mmCIF file of C-alpha atoms in Angstrom:
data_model
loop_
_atom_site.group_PDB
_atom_site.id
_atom_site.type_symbol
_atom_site.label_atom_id
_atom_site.label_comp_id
_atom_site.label_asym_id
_atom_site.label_seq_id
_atom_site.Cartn_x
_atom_site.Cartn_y
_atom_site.Cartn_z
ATOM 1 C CA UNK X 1 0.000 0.000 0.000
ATOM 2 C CA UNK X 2 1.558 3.010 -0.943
ATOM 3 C CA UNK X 3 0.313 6.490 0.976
ATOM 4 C CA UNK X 4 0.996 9.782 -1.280
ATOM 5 C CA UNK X 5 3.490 11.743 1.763
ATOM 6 C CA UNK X 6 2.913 15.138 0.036
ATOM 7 C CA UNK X 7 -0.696 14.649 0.722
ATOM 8 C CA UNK X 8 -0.134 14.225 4.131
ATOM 9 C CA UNK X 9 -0.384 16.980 7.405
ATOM 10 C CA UNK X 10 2.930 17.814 9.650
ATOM 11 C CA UNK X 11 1.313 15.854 12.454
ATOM 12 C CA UNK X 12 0.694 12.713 10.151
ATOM 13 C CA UNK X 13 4.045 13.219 9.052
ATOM 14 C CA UNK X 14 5.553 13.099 12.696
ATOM 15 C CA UNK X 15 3.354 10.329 13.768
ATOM 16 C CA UNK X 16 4.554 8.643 10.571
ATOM 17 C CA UNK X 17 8.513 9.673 11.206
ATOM 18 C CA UNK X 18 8.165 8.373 15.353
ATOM 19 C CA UNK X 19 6.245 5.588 14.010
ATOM 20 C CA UNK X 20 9.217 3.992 11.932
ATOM 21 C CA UNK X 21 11.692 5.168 14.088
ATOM 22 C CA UNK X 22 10.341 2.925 16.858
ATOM 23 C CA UNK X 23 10.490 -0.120 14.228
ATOM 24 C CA UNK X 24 13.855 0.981 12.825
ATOM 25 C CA UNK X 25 14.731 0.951 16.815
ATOM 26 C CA UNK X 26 13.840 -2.787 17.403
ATOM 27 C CA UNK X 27 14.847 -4.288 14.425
ATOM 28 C CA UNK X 28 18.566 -2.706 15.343
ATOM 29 C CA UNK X 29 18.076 -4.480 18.613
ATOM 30 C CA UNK X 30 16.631 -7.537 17.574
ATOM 31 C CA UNK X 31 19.896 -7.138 14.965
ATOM 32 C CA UNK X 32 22.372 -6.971 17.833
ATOM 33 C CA UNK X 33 21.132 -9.709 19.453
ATOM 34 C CA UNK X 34 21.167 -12.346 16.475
ATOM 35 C CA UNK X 35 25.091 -11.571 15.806
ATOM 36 C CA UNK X 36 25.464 -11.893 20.006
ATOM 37 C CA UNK X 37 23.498 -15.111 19.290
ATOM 38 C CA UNK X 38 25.642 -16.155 16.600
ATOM 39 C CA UNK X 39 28.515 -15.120 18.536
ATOM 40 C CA UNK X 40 27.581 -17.543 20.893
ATOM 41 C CA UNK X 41 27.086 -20.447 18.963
ATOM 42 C CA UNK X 42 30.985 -19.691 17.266
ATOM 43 C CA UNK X 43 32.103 -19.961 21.079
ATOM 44 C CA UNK X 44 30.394 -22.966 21.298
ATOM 45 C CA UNK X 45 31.121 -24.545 18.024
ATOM 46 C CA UNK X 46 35.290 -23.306 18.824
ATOM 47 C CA UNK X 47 35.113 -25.449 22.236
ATOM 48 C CA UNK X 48 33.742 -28.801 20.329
ATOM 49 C CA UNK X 49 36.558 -28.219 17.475
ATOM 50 C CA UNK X 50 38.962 -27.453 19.938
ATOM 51 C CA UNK X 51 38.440 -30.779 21.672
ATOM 52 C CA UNK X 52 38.704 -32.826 18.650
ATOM 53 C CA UNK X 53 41.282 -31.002 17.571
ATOM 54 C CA UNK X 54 42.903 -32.168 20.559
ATOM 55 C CA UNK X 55 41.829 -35.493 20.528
ATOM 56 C CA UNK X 56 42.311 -36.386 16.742
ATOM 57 C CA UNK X 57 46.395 -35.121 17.666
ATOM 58 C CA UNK X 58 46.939 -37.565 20.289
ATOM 59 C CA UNK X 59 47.466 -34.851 22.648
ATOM 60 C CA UNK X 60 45.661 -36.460 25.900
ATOM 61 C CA UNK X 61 47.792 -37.469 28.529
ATOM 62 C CA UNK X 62 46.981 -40.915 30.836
ATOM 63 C CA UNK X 63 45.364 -38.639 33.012
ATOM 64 C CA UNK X 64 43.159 -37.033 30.613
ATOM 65 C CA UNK X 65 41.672 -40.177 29.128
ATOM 66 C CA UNK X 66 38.828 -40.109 31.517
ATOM 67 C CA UNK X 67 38.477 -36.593 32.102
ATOM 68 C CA UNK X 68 39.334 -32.978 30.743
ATOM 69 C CA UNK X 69 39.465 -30.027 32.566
ATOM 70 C CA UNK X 70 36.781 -27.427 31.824
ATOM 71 C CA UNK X 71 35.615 -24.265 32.816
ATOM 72 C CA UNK X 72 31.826 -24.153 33.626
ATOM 73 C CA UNK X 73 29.253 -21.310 33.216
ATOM 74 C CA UNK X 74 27.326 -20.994 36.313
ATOM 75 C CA UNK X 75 26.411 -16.704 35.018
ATOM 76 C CA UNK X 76 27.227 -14.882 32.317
ATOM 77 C CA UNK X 77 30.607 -13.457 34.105
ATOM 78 C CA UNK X 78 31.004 -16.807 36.482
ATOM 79 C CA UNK X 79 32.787 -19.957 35.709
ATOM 80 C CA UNK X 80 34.243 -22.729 37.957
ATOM 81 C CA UNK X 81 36.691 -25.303 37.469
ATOM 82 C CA UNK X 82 35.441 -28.873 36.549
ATOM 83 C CA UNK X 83 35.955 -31.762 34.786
ATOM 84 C CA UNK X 84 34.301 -33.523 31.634
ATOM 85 C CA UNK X 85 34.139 -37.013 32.137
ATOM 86 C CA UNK X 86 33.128 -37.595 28.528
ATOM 87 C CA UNK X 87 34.726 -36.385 25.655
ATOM 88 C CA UNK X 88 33.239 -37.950 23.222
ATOM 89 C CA UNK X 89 29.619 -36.258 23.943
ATOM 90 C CA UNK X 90 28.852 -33.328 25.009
ATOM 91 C CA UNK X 91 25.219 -31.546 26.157
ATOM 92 C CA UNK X 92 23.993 -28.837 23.926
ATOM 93 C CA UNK X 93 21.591 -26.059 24.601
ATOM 94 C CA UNK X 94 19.127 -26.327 22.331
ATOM 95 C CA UNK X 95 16.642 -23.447 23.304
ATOM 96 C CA UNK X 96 14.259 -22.454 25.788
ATOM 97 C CA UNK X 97 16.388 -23.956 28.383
ATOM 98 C CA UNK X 98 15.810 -27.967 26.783
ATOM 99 C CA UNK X 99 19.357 -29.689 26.735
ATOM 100 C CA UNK X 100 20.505 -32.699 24.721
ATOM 101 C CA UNK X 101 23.463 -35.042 24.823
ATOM 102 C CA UNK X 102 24.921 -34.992 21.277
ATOM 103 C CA UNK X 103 28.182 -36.636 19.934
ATOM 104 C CA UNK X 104 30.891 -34.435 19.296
ATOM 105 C CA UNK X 105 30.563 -34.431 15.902
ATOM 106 C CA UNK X 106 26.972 -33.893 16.008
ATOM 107 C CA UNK X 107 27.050 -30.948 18.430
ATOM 108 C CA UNK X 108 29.675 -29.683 15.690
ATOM 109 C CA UNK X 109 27.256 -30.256 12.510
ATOM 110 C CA UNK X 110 24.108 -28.361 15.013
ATOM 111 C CA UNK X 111 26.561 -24.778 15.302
ATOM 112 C CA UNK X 112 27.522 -24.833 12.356
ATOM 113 C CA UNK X 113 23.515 -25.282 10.933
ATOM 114 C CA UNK X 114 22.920 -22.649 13.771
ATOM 115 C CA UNK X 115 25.678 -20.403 12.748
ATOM 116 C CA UNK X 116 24.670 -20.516 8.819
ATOM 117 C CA UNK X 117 20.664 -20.067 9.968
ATOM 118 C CA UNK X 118 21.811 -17.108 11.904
ATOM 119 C CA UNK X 119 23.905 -15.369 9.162
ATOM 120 C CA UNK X 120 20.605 -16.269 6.930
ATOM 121 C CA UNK X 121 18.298 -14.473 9.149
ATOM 122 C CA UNK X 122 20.683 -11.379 9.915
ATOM 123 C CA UNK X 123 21.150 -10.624 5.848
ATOM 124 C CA UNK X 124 17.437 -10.636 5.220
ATOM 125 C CA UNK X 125 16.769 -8.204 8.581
ATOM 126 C CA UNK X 126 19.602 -5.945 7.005
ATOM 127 C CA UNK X 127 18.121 -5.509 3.968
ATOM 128 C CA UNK X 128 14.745 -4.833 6.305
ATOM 129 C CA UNK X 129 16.747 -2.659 8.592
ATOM 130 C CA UNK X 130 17.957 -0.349 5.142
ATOM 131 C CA UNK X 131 14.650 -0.359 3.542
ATOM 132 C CA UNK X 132 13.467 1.531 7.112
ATOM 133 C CA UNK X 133 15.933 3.664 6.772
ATOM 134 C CA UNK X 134 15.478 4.738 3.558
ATOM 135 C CA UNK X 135 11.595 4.961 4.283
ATOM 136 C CA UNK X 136 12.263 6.990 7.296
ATOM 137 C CA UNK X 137 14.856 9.588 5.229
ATOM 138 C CA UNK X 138 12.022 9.949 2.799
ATOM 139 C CA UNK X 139 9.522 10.905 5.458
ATOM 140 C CA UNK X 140 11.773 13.107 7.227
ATOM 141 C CA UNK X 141 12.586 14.724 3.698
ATOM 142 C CA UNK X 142 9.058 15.378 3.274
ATOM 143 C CA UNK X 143 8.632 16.427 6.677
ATOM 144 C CA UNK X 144 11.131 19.156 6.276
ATOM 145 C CA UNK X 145 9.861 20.594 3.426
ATOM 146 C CA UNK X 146 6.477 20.801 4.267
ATOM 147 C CA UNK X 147 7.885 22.454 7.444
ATOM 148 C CA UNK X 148 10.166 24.719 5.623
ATOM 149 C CA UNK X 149 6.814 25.833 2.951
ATOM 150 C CA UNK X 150 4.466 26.626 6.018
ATOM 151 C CA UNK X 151 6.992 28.769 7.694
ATOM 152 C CA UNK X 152 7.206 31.040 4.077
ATOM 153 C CA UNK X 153 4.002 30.976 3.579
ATOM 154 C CA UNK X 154 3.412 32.110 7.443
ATOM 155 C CA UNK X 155 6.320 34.779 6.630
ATOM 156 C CA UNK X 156 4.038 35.636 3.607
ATOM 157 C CA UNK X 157 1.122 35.722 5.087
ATOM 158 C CA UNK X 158 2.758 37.920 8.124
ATOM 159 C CA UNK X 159 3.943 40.819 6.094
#
């Protein structure tokens, strides 16, 4: 649907202007958090490689055949020491607080699926977030020239 902005008053035009600047507002937050999201999963997906990686260069010691030292998340900024009895799976955080136990190599394939379905999602909002913007530079074009023609035609009117 496609609304003729010329046609419009000032105060359409500023209900208009707040009304996508409130959209363009969440869709930049909903933006930051899908790359803090995705950031996420590449710490996650790093940790899995990483053990592999160790494991697949014969790196473990006698001692770290039955477990691996780890540091666990208890908050955000709080970790302890512990140990992961099992290398070879792992538990996974699959969303809205429902854990799994996947194989390494299956907690692997589910970040990097996550990762690619994140980077999906954060191009198409992009393109969203830049259509907004441009919506909301035309509006506050408008907005200023119909601002900038009632003042001279107030001056006119005036003298």
């Amino acid at each position: 649907m496609a609304v003729d902005l010329a046609a419009l008053s000032v105060q359409q035009l500023s209900s208009v202007k707040k009304q996508l600047d409130n959209e363009l507002e969440h869709l930049t937050n909903s933006f930051t958090e899908l790359r803090a999201a995705q950031a996420k999963f590449r710490e996650c997906l790093t940790s899995v490689s990483e053990d592999i990686a160790s494991k697949t260069a014969g790196k473990t010691t006698r001692d770290e055949t039955t477990s691996k030292a780890i540091l666990v998340p208890l908050t955000s900024s709080l970790y302890v020491p512990g140990a992961l009895a099992d290398t070879d799976t792992v538990i996974v955080d699959v969303g809205t607080g429902f854990y799994v136990e996947k194989s390494t190599k299956n907690a692997t394939d589910f970040y990097k699926r996550k990762i690619e379905e994140l980077a999906i999602s954060l191009k198409d909002l992009e393109s969203i977030v830049q259509g907004k913007s441009n919506n909301l530079r035309v509006v506050e074009d408008v907005l200023r020239q119909k601002v900038i023609s009632h003042g001279v035609s107030n001056a006119a009117v005036a003298t």
